[in-house]
XYZ file of C-alpha atoms in Angstrom:
493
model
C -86.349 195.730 166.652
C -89.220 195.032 164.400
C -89.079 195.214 160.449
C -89.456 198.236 158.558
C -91.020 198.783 155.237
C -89.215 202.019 154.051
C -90.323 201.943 150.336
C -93.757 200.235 148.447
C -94.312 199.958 144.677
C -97.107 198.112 142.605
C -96.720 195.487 139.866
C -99.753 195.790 136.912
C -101.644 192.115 136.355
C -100.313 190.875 134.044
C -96.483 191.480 133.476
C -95.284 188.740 135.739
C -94.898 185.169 134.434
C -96.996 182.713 135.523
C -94.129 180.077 136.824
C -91.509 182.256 137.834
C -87.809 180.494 137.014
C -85.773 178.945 140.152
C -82.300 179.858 140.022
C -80.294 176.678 139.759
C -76.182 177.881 140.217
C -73.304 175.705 138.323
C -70.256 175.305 141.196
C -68.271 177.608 138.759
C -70.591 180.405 139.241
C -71.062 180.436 143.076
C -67.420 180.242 142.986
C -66.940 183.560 141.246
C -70.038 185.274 143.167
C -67.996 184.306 146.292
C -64.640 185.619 144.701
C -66.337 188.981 144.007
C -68.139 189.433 147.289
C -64.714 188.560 148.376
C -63.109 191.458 146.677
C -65.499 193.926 147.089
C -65.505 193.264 150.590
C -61.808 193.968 150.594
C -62.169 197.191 149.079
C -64.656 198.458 151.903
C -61.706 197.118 154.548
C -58.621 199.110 153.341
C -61.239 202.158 152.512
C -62.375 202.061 156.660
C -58.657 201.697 157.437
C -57.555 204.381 155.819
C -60.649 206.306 157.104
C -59.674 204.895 160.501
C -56.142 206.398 160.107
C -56.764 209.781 159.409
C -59.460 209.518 162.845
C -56.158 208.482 164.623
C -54.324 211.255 163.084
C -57.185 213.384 164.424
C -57.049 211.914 167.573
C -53.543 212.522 168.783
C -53.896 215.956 167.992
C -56.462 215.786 170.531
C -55.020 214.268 174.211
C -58.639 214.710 176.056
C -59.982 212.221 173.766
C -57.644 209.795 175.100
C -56.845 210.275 178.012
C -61.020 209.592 178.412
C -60.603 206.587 176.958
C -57.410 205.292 179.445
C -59.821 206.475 182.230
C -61.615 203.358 182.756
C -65.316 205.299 181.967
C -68.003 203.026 183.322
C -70.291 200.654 181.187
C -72.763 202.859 179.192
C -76.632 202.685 180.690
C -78.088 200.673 177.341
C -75.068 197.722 177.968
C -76.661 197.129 181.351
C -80.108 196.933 180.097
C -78.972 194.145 177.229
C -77.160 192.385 180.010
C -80.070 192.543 182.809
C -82.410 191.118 179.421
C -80.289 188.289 178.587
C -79.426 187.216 182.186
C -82.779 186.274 182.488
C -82.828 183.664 179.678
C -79.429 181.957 181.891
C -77.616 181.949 178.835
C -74.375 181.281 180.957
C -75.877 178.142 182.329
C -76.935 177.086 179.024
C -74.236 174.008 178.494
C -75.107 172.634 182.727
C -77.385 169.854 183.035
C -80.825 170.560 185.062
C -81.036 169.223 188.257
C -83.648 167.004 187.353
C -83.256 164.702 184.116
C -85.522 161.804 182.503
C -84.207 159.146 180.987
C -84.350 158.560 176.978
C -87.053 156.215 176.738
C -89.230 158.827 179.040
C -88.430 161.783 176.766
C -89.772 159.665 173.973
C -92.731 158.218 175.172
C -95.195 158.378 173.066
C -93.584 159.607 169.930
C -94.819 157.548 167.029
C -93.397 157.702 163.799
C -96.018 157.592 160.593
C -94.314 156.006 157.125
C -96.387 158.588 154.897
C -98.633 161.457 155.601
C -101.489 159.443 154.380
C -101.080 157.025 157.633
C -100.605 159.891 160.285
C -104.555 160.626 161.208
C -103.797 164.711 162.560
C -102.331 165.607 159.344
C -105.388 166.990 157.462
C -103.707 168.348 154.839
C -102.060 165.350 152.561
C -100.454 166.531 149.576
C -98.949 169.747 150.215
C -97.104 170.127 147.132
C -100.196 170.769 145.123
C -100.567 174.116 147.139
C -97.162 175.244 147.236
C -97.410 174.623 143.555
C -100.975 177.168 143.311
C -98.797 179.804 145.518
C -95.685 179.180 143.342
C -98.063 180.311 139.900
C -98.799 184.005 139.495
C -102.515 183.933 138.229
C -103.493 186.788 135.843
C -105.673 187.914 138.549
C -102.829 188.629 141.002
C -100.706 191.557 141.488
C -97.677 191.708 142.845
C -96.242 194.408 145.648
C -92.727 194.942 146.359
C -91.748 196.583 149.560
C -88.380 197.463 150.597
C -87.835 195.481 154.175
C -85.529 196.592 156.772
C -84.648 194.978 159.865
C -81.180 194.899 162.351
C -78.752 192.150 160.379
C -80.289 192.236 157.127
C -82.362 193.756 154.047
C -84.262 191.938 151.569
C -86.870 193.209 148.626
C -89.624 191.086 149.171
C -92.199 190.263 146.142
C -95.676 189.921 147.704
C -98.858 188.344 146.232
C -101.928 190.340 146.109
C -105.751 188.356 145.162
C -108.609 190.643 146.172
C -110.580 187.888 144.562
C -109.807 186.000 146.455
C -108.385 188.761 149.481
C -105.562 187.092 149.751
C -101.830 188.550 150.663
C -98.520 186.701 150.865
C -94.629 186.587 150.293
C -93.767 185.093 146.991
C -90.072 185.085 147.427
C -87.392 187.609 148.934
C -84.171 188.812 147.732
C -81.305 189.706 149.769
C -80.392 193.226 149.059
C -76.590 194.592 149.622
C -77.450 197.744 151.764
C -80.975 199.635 153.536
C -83.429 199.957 150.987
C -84.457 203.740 150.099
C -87.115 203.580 146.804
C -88.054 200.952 144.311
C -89.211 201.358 140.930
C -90.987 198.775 138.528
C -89.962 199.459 135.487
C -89.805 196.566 132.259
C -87.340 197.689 129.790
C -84.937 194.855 128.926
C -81.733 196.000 127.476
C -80.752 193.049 125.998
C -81.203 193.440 122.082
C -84.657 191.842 121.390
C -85.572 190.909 124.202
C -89.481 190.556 125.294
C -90.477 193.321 127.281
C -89.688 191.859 131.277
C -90.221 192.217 134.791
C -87.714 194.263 136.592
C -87.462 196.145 140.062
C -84.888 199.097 140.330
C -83.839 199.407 143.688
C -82.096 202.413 145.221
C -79.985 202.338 148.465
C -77.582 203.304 150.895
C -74.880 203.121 148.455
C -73.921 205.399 145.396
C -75.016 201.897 143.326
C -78.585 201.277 141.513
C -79.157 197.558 141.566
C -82.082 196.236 138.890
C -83.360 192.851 139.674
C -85.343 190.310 137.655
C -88.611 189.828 139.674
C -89.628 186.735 137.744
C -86.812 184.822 138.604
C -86.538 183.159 142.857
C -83.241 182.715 144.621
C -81.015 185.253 142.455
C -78.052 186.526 144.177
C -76.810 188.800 141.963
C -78.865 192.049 140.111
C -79.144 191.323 136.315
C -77.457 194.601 135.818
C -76.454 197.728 138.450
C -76.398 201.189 137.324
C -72.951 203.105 138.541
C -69.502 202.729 139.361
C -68.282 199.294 140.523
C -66.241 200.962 143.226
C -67.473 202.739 145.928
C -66.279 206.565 145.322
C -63.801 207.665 148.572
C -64.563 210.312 150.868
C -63.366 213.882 149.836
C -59.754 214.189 151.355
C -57.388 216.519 150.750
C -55.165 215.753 147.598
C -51.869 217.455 146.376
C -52.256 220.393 143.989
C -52.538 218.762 140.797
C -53.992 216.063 141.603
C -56.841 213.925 139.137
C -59.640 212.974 140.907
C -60.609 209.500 139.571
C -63.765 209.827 137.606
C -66.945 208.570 138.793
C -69.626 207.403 136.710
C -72.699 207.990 138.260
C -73.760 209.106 142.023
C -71.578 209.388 144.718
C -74.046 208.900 147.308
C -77.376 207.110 148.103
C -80.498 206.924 145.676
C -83.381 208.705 147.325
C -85.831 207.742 144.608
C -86.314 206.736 141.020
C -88.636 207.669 137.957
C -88.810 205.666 134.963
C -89.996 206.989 131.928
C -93.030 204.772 130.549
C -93.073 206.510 127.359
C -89.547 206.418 126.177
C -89.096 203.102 128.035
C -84.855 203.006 128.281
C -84.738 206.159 130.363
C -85.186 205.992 134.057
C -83.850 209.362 136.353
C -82.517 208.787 139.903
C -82.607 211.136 142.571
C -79.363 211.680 145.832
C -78.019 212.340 148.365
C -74.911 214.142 146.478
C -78.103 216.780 145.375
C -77.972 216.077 141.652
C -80.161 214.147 139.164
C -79.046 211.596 136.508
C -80.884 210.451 133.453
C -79.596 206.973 132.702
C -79.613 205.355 129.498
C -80.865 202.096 130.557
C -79.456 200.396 126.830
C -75.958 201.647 127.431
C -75.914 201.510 131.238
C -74.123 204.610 131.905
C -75.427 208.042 132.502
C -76.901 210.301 129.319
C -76.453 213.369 131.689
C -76.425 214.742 134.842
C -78.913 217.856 136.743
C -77.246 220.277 138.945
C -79.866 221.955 139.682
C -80.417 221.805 143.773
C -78.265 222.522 146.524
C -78.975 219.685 148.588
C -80.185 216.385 148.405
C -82.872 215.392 145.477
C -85.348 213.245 148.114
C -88.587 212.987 145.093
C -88.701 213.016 140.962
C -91.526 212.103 138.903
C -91.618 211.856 134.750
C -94.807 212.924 133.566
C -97.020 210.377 132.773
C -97.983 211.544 129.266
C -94.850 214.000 128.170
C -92.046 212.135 127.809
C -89.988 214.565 127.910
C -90.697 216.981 131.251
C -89.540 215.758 134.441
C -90.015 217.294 137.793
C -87.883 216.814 140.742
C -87.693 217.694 144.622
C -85.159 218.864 147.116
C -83.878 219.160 150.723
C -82.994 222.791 149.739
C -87.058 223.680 149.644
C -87.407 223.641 145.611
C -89.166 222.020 142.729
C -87.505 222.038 139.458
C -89.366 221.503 136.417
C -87.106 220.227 133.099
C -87.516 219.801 129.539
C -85.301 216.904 129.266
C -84.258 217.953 125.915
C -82.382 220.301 127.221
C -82.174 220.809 130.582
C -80.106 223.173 131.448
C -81.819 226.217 129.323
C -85.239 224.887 130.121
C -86.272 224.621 133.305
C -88.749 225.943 135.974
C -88.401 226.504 140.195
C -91.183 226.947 142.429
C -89.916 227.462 146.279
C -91.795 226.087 149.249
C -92.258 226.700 153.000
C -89.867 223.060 153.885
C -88.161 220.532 152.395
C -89.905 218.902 149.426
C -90.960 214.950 150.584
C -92.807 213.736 147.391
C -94.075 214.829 143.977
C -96.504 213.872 142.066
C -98.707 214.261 138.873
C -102.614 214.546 138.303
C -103.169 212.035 135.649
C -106.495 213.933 135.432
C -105.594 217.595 134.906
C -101.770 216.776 133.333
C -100.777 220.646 133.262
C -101.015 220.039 137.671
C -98.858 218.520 140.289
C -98.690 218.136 144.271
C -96.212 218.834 146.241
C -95.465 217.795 149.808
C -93.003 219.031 152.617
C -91.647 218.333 155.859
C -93.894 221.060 157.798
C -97.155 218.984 156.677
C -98.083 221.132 153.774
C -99.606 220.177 150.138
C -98.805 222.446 147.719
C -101.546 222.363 144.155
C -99.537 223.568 140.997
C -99.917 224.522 137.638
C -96.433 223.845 135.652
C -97.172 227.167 133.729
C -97.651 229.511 136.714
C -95.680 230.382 139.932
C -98.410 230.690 142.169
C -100.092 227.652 143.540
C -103.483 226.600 143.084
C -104.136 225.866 146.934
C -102.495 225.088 149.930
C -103.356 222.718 152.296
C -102.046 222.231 155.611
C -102.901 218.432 155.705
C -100.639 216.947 158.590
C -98.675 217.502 161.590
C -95.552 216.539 160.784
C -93.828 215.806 157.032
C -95.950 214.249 154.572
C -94.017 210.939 153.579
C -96.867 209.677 151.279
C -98.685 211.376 148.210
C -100.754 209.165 146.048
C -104.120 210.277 143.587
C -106.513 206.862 143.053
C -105.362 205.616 139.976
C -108.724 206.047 138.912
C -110.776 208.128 140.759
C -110.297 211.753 139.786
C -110.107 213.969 143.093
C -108.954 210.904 145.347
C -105.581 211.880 147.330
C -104.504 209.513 149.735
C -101.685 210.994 152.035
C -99.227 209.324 154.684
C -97.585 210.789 156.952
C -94.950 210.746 159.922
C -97.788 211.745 162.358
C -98.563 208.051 162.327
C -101.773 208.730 160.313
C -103.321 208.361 156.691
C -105.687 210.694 155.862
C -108.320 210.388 152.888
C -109.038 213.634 150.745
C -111.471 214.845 147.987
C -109.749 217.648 146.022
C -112.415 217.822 142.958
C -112.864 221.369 142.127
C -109.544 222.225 143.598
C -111.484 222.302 146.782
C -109.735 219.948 149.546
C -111.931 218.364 151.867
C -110.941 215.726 154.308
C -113.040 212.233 153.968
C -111.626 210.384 156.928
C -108.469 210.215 159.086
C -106.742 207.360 160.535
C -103.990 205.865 162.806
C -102.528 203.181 161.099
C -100.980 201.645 164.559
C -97.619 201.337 162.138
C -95.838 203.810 164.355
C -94.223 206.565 161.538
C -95.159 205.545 158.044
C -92.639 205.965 155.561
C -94.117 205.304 152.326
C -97.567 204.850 150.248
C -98.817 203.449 146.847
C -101.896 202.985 145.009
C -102.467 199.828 143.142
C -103.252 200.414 139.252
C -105.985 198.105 138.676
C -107.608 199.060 141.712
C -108.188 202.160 142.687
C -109.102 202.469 146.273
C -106.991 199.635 147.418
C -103.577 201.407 148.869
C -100.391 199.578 150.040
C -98.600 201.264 153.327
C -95.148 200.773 154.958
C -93.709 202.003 158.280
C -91.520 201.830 161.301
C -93.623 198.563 162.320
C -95.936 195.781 161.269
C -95.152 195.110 158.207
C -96.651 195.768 155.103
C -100.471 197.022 155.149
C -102.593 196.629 152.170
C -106.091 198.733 153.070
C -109.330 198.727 150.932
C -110.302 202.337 151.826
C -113.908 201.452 150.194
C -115.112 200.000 153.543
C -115.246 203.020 155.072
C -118.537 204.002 154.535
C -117.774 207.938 154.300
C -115.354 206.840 151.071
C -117.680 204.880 149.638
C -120.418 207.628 149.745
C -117.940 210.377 147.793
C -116.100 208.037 145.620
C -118.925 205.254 145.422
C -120.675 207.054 142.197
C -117.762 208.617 140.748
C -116.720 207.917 137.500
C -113.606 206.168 136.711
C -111.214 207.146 134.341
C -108.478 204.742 133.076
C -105.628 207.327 132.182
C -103.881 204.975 129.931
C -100.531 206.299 128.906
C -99.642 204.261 125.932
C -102.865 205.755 123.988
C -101.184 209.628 124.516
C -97.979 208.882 123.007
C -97.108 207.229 118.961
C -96.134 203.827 118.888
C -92.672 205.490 117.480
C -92.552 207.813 120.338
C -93.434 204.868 122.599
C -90.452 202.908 121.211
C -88.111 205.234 120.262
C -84.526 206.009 122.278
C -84.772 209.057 124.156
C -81.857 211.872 123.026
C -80.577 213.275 125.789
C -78.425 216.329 125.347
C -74.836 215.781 127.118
């Protein structure tokens, strides 16, 4: 099974440091990492065995199930298949000497040992430290992409560096994430009182848990904070009359996506699978309130880029909601579409409009203050998985999608016409992100190949729409008051 990339976000040039710290743990401290991996793995055990029990419970009250099972069924059709594969490699015979052997001094016949690199004549490059150290240092010209990797045994949130200078594309470092990655936001609010502004990746998962990770530090084990309840919230069961449920602070299931607000810089809003929508006060660490707005699972949300305060979000249960986060629950908007809602997203360039994309292949153009759309594009085959405008390039939509392809639109005039169409050879393509320095160079992840960073300038039908265009720089920090910039955001209970 090859990697997966199911999530992509962009760092700005800029915000990392240029030697990023090495984590360097005291004995103590891997000691009580262990102890707590320890106990929280111990918590997962007795909640699967008392899961398990009320299966078995389920099961006697149903013979045929085990009586099946006494049968003796035969050995399922994909168990031969991995056996015929590894018989092949003669795994059994691994340990049994081949028939033919050579002695020692044979097998190392001309193997000659050098003192220093210097001495060994096919070693071209000497010093090698001196370019690990140049790949270590984050130049100001760099920017860095994170992508959520996926693969059988293991996860990781990999921090890539990307030179178009110098086109040049590699893996920083990696960190080892707890559970499948979902979304990732950049966000670089530090909550600890007067700190520097820092470099952070939220990460949401599989779990009910939002883990936020310090990207300028290599070979962290542990978040530098996580945004939820410590224990994993149990299954619904059925409880005595009278009974308390424990209270949970936070989701109960996974985190589809994440928003953070850029204006009002402690806020960030997560999006789940238990189909609500929490605004989390990233100083406090705990919830400022929660959305009940859908009726099933909150898969998109976007904070506008310029009002700090309005927030839209998307659902499995066909719906956008618009809020006024100063009161949510009295101020609020819906707009109802023809499938579920797959991503959301703002024009920078007209800021009263948004798109909206679904899992029939539809774009939907809005205006927040009417219910009708402004057009309607039928721009895929199958659900649109990736929505991104040019960060710079008013009327340049880049979409991904499921289909396998990534298509290349010019909506100026609120007139869609398609540039150019492609198959990315990724397989389906989960996710899609426009760097913000440059604004026709577009990372992609899917169901193979990695991570694919594409300059859609070469094709010479982009260059001739976009080539002349002007760019805009829609700089949020020059909408907004230094006070409103700064300031806490009040979020109503």
């Amino acid at each position: 099974m090859s990697a997966q990339i199911t999530c992509v976000g962009w760092v700005g040039r800029g915000f990392a440091k240029e030697t990023p710290e090495k984590v360097e743990l005291s004995q103590e401290e891997l000691q009580r990492i262990i102890t707590e991996a320890k106990e929280e793995l111990g918590e997962l055990a007795a909640q699967e065995e008392e899961d398990d029990d009320d299966e078995g419970i389920a099961c006697e009250d149903n013979p045929d199930i085990n009586a099946a099972d006494d049968a003796g069924l035969p050995k399922d059709e994909d168990e031969k298949e991995e056996d015929d594969e590894l018989a092949e490699y003669g795994l059994d015979r691994y340990d049994e000497e081949d028939a033919v052997t050579t002695s020692l001094g044979d097998s190392l016949a001309g193997l000659t040992v050098f003192s220093s690199n210097e001495e060994d004549p096919y070693i071209t490059l000497k010093d090698t430290d001196q370019y690990e150290r140049e790949d270590f240092q984050i130049k100001p010209s760099d920017n860095l992409i994170l992508t959520g990797r996926a693969e059988k045994d293991c996860c990781n949130l990999e921090i890539h560096v990307y030179n178009s200078e110098e086109d040049s594309l590699y893996v920083h470092h990696d960190i080892l994430l707890p559970a499948y990655p979902l979304c990732v936001e950049w966000l670089n609010f530090d909550p600890s009182p007067g700190e520097q502004p820092g470099n952070y990746a939220a990460v949401g998962n599989m779990t009910h848990k939002i883990d936020v990770w310090d990207l300028d530090v290599v070979d962290c084990l542990e978040p530098v904070f996580s945004l939820g309840s410590k224990k994993a919230p149990k299954k619904k069961k059925k409880t005595k009359k009278g009974a308390a449920a424990e209270p949970v602070e936070g989701h109960t299931d996974a985190v589809l996506d994440l928003s953070w607000n850029k204006l009002i810089r402690n806020v960030l809003a997560s999006g789940s699978a238990d189909d609500t929508v929490i605004l989390w006060d990233l100083t406090q660490g705990k919830p400022a309130t929660t959305l009940h707005r859908h009726t099933d699972k909150v898969q998109t949300l976007s904070f506008h880029p310029f009002e700090a305060q309005t927030l839209i979000s998307g659902s499995f249960d066909k719906t956008a909601v618009l809020y006024d986060c100063r009161s949510p629950d009295n101020s609020n908007r819906t707009w109802r579409f023809s499938g579920q809602v797959e991503r959301l997203t703002w024009d920078h360039f007209s800021p009263y409009n948004f798109l909206a994309s679904t899992e029939d292949g539809f774009i939907y153009c809005l205006d927040a203050r009417s219910d009708k759309p402004i057009f309607t594009l039928k721009a895929h085959d199958e659900e649109v998985s990736g929505l991104n405008l040019s960060s710079q390039i008013k009327g340049c939509l880049v979409t991904s999608s499921a289909d396998k392809h990534v298509k290349i639109w010019d909506i100026l005039g609120n007139k869609p016409n398609l540039v150019h169409a492609r198959d990315m050879k990724m397989g389906v393509l989960f996710c899609a992100s426009c760097c913000p320095d440059m604004p026709f160079v577009y990372a992609f992840g899917g169901q193979r190949e990695g991570l694919r960073v594409w300059d859609i300038s070469d094709v010479a039908a982009v260059a001739e729409v976009f080539g002349s265009r002007e760019r805009l720089v829609a700089n949020t920090g020059s909408q907004a008051s230094t006070s409103a910039a700064t300031a806490e955001m009040e979020v109503s209970e």
